[in-house]
Short mmCIF file of C-alpha atoms in Angstrom, two decimals:
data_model
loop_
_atom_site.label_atom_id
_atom_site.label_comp_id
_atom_site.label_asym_id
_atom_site.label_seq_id
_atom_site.Cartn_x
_atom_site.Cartn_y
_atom_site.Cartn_z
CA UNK A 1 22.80 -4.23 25.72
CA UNK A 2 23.09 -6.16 29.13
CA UNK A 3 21.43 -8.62 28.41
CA UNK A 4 22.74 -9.88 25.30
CA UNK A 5 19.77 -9.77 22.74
CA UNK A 6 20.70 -8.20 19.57
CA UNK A 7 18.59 -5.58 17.32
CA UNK A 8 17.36 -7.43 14.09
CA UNK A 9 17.93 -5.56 11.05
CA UNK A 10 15.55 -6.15 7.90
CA UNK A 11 16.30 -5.23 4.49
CA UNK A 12 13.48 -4.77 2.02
CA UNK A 13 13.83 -4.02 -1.82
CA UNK A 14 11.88 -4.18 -4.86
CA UNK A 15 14.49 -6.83 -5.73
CA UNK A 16 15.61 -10.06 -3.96
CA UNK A 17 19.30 -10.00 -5.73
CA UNK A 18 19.89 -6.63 -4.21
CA UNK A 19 18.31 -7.36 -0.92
CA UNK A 20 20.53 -10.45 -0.26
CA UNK A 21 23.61 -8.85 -1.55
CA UNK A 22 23.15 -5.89 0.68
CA UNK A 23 22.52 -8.16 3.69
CA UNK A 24 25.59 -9.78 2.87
CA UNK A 25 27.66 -6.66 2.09
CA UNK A 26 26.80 -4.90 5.79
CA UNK A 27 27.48 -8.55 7.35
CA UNK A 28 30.92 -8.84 5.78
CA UNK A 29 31.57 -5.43 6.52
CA UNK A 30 31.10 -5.85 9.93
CA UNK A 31 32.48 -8.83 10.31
CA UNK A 32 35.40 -9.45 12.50
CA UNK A 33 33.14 -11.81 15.46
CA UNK A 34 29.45 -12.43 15.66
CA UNK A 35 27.47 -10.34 13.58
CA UNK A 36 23.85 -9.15 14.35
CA UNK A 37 21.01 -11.17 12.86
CA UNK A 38 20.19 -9.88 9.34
CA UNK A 39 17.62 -10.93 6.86
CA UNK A 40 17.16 -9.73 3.31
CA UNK A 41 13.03 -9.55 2.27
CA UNK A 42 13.27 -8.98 -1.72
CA UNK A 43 10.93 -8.84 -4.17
CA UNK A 44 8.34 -11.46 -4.30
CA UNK A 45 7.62 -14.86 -3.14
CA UNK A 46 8.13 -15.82 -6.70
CA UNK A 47 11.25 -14.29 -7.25
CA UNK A 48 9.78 -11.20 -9.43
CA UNK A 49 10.00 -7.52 -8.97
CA UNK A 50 8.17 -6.25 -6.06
CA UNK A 51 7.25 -6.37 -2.41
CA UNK A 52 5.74 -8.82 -0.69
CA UNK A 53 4.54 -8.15 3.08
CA UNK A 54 4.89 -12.51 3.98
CA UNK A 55 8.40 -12.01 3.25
CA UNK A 56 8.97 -9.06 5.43
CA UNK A 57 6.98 -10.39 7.88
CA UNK A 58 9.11 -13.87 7.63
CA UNK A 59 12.18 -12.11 8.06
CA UNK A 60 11.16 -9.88 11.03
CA UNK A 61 10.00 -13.07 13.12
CA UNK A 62 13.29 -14.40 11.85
CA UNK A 63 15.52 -11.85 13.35
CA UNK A 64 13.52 -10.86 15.88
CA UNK A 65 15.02 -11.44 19.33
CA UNK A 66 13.30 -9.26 21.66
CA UNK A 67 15.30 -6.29 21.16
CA UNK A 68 14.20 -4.32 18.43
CA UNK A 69 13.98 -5.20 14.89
CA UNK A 70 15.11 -2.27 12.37
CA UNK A 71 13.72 -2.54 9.06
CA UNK A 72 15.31 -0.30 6.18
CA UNK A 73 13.77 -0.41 2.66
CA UNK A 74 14.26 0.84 -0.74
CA UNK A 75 11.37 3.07 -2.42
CA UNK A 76 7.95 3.40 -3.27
CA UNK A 77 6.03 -0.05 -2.29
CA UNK A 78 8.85 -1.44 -0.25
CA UNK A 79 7.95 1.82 2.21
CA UNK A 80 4.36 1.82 1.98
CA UNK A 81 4.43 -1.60 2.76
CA UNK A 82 6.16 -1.65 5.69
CA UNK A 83 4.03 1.48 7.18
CA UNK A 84 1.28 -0.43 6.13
CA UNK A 85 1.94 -3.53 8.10
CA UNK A 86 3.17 -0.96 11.03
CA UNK A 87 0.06 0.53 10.98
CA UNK A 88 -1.70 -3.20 10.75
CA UNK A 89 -0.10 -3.33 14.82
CA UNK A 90 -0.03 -6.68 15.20
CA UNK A 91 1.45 -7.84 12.07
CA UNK A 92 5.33 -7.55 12.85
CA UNK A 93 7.04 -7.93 16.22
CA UNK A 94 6.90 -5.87 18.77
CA UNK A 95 9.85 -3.24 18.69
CA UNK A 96 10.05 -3.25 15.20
CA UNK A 97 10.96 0.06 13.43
CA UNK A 98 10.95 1.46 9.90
CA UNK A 99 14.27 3.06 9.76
CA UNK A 100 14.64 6.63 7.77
CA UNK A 101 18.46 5.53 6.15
CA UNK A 102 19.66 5.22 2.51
CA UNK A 103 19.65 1.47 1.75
CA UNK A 104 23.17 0.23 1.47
CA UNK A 105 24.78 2.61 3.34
CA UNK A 106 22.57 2.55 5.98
CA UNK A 107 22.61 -0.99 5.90
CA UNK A 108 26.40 -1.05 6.74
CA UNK A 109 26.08 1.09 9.59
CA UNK A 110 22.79 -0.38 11.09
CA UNK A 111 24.43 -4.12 11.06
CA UNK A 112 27.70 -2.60 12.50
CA UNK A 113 26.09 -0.98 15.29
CA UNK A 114 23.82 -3.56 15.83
CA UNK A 115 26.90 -6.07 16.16
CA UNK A 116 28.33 -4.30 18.82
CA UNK A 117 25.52 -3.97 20.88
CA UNK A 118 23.81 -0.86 20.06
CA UNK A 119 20.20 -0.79 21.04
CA UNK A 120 17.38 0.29 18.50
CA UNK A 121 17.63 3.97 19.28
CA UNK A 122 21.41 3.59 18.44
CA UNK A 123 21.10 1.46 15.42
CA UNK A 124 18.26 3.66 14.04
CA UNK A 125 20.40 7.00 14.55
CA UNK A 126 23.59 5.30 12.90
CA UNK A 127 21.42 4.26 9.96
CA UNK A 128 19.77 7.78 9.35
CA UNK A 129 23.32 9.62 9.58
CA UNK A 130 24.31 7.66 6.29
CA UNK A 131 21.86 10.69 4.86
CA UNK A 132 24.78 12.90 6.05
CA UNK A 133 27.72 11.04 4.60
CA UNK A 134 27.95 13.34 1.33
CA UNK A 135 29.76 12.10 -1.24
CA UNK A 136 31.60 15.28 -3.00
CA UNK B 1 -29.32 0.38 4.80
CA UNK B 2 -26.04 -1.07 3.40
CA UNK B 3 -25.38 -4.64 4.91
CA UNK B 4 -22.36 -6.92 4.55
CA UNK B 5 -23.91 -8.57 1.57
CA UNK B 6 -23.91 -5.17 0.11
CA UNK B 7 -20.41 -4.64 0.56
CA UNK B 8 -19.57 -8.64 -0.78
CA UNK B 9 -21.32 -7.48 -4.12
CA UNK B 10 -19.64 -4.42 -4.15
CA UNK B 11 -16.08 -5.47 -4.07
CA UNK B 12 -17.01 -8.80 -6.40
CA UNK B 13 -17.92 -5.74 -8.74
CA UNK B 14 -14.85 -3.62 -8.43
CA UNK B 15 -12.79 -7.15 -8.62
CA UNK B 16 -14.67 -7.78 -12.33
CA UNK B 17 -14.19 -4.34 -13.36
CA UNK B 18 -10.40 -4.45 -12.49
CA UNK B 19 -10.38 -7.37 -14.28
CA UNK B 20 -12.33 -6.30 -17.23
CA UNK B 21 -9.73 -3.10 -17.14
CA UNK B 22 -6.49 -4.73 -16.47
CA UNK B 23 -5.21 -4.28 -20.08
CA UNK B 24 -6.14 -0.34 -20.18
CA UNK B 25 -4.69 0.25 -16.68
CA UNK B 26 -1.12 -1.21 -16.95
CA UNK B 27 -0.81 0.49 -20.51
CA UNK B 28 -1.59 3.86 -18.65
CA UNK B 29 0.88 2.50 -16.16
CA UNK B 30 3.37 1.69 -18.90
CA UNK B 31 3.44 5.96 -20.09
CA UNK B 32 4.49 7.09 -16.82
CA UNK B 33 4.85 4.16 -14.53
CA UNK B 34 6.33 0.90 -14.23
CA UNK B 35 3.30 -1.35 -16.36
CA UNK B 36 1.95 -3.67 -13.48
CA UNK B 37 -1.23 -1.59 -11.95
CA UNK B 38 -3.86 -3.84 -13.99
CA UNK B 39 -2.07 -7.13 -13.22
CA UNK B 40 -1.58 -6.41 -9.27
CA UNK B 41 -4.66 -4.83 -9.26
CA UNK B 42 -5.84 -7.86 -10.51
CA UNK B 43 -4.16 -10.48 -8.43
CA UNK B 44 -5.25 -8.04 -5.54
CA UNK B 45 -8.61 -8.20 -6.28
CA UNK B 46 -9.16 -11.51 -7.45
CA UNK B 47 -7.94 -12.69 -4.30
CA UNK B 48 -10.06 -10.33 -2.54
CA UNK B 49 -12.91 -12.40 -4.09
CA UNK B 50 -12.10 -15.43 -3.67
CA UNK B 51 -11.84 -14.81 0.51
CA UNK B 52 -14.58 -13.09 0.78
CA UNK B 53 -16.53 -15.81 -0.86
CA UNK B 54 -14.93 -18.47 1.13
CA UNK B 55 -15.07 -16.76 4.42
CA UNK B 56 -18.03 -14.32 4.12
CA UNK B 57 -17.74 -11.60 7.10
CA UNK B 58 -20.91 -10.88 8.87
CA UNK B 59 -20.61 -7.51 8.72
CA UNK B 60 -19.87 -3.97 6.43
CA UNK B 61 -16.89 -3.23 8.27
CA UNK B 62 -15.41 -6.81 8.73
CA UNK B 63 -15.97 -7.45 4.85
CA UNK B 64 -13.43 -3.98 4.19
CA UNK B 65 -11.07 -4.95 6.67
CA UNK B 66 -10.39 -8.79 5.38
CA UNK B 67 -10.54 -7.07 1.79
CA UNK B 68 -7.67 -4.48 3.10
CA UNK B 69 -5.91 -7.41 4.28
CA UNK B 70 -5.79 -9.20 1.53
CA UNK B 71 -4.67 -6.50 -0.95
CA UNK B 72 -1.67 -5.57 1.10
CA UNK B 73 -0.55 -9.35 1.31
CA UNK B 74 -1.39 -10.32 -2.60
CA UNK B 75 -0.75 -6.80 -4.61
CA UNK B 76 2.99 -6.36 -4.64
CA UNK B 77 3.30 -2.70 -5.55
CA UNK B 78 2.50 0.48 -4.06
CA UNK B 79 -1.29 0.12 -4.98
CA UNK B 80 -1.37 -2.66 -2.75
CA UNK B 81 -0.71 -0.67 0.75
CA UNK B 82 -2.49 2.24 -0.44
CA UNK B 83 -6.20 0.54 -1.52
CA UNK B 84 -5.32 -1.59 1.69
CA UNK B 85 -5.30 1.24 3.68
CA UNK B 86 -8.16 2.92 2.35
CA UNK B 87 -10.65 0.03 2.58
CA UNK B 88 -9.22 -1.20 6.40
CA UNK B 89 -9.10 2.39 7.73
CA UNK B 90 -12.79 2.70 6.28
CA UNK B 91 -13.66 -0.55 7.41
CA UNK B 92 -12.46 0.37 10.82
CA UNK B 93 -14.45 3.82 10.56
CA UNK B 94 -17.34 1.41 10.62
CA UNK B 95 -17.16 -0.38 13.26
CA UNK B 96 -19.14 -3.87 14.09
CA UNK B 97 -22.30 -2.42 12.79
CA UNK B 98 -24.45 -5.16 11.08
CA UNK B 99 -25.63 -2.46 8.55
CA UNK B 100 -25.07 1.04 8.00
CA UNK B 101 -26.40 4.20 6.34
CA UNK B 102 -24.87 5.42 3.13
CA UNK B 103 -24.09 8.40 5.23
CA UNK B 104 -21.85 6.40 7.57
CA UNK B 105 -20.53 4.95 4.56
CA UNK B 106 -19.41 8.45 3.15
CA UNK B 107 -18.21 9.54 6.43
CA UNK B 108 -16.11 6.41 7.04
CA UNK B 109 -14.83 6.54 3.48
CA UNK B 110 -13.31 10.11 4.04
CA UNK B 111 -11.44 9.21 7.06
CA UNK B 112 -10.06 6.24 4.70
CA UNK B 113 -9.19 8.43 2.23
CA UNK B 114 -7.55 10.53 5.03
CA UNK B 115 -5.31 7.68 5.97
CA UNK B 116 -3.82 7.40 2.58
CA UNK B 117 -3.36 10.71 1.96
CA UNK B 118 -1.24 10.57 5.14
CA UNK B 119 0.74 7.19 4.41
CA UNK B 120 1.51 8.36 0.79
CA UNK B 121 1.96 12.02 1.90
CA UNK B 122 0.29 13.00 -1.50
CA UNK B 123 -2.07 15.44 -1.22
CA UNK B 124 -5.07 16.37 -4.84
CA UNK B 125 -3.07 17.63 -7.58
CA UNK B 126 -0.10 15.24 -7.35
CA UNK B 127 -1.83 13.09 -9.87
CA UNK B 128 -2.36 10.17 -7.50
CA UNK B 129 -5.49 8.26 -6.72
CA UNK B 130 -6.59 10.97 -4.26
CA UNK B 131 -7.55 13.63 -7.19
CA UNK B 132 -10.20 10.44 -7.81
CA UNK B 133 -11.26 9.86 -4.36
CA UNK B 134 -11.20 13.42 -2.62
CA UNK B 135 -13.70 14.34 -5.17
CA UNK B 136 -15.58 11.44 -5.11
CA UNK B 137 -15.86 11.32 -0.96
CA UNK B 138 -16.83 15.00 -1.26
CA UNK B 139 -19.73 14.26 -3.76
CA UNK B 140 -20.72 11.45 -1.42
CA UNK B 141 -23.77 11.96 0.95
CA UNK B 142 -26.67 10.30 3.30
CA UNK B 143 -28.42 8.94 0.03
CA UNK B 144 -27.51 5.59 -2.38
CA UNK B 145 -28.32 8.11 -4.96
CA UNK B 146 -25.62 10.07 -4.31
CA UNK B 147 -22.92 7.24 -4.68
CA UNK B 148 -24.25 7.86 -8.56
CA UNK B 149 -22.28 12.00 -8.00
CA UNK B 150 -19.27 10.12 -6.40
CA UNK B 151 -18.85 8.16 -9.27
CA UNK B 152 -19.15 10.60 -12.04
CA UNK B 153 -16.56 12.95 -9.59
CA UNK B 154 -14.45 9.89 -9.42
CA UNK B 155 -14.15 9.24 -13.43
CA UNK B 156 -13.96 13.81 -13.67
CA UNK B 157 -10.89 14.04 -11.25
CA UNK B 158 -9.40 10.75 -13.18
CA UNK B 159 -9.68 12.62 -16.63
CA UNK B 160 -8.01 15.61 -14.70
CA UNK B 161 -5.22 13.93 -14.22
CA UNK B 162 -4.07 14.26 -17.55
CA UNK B 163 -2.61 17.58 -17.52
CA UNK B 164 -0.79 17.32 -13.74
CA UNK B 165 2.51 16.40 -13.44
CA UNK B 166 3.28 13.57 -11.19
CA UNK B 167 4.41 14.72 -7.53
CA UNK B 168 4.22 11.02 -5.87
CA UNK B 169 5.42 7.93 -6.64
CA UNK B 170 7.75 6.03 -9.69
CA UNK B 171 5.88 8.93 -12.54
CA UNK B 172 7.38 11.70 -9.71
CA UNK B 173 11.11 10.64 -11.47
CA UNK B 174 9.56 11.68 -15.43
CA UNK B 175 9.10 15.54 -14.19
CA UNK B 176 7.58 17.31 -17.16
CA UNK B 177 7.47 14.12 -19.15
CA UNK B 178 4.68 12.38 -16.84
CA UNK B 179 2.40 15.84 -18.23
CA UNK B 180 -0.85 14.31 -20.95
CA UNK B 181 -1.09 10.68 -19.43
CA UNK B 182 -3.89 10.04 -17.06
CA UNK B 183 -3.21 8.57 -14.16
CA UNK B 184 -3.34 5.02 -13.37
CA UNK B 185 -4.38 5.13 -10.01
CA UNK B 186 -6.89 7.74 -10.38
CA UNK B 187 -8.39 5.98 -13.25
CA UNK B 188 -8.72 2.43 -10.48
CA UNK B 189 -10.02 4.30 -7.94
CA UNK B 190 -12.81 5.43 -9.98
CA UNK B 191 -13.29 2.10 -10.81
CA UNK B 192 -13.97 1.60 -7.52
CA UNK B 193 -16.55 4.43 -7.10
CA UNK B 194 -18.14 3.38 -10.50
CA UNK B 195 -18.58 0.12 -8.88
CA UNK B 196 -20.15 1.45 -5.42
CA UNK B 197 -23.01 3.20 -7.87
CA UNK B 198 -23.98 0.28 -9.77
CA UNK B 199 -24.05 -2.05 -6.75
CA UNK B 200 -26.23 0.36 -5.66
CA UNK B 201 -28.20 0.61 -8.55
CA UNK B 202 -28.16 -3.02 -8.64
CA UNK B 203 -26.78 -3.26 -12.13
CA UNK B 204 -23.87 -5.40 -10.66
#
């Protein structure tokens, strides 16, 4: 990107241990100079097992600077959620994207190509080939 | 005609129903799910309440959007983005109307139905709230009296959920196992169709 403005990744699980570690994982994994802005929305506002759509909103505003914001999630409510609020329109920021990406690894390779400048289109197809990454 | 008071009473009912049924719900959600559907249901509902009380919309379609609104923000599971859906997309369907006919009611409620069907991808037989509400939207008509067929439908296609295995959702992972438990969702969402009939009825 020209003009400097990184994606915002947004990582949404049922659980806000796992979201933060994961947010911290991809960051220290791609690490090495200034990483993209990343923010972890996990369970719910009360700490308990869940989603909650204020946090993911929160963090979207929060990493949101005006290029893109890619959100990846875990299961069930975590995805419905985030459709949900897509489908709301006005309730994220504009550009922002539910990504189609295993979590963690798609996590890793969203924040890493988000890092080094990769627009949404770019982060969103690094995230979704972590589906192709087979394991044995 | 059906006017936003109408719609206030109705989802005051569905929110002392869920309330009255929290305990049965989240043990059906303890067989093949993860035992929270009466509680968020609850919260949801509760808090759908409690706004519409304090901020009364002024009309049918208003009062389902700000109810849709408030159960995706407050629920916390999967029923929360799913009973959001279906009351904003029928609450949409609606439009600024200050009343409407139980026959835009029962159109507008099948193109809410629609919309979750299409954000869950489940489709009837996947033992999800839709065998509950395709049933029930297809019994409803242009008559209150008819709300009375969508209800029964609703609490029919809820029983018939006992035999389906689960296609959608955290009872999807049990396979076979999730076979002889109804399902919780179905079993809300006729709560909310048993609710529609006896606001209509009046015995609300």
């Amino acid at each position: 990107m020209g003009d400097g403005k990184t994606v915002g990744i947004v990582l949404v699980s049922h659980s806000r241990e796992v979201a933060t570690a994961v947010a911290e994982m991809a960051k220290a994994l791609a690490g090495g100079g200034a990483t993209a802005q990343v923010a972890p929305a996990g369970g719910t506002p009360d700490g308990g097992l869940g989603t909650s759509s204020e946090l993911i909103t929160a963090a979207a505003e929060e990493v949101d600077a005006g290029a893109g914001v890619a959100v990846l999630v875990d299961l069930g409510s975590a995805v419905l959620t985030v459709k949900a609020l897509l489908a709301e329109g006005d309730e994220l920021p504009t550009g922002t994207r539910l990504v189609d990406a295993p979590f963690v690894e798609g996590a890793v390779a969203a924040v890493v190509t988000a890092s080094a400048g990769g627009d949404l289109d770019a982060v969103e197809a690094a995230a979704a080939e972590a589906y192709g990454y087979r394991k044995q | 005609m059906l006017d936003a008071e109408f719609f206030r009473r109705w989802l005051a009912a569905v929110a002392v129903s869920v309330d009255r049924e929290a305990d049965r719900l989240t043990e059906l959600d303890s067989a093949i799910g993860d035992a929270d559907h009466g509680s968020n249901l609850k919260r949801g509902f509760t808090a759908v309440a409690a706004v519409l009380e304090k901020e009364p919309p002024a009309t049918p379609g208003a009062v389902l959007m700000l109810a849709g609104r408030q159960l995706v923000s407050t629920v916390g599971g999967a029923s929360g983005p799913l009973y959001g859906t279906l009351l904003r997309r029928t609450g949409k369907a609606l439009g600024d109307d200050a009343e409407v006919t139980p026959g835009q009611l029962a159109e507008a409620l099948r193109t809410g139905v629609a919309a979750v069907a299409q954000l869950g991808g489940a489709k009837a037989g996947d033992k999800t709230m839709l065998d509950a509400l395709e049933p029930a939207v297809a019994a409803l008509g242009d008559s209150t009296e008819s709300f009375a067929a969508a209800r029964e439908a609703a609490e029919q296609g809820a029983s018939d959920t006992v035999p389906l295995q689960a296609r959608k959702g955290r009872a999807s992972y049990l396979g076979e196992r999730s076979i002889g438990h109804q399902d919780p969702g179905a079993t809300s969402s006729a709560l909310l169709l048993a609710a529609l009939a006896d606001t209509a009825e009046g015995a609300a």
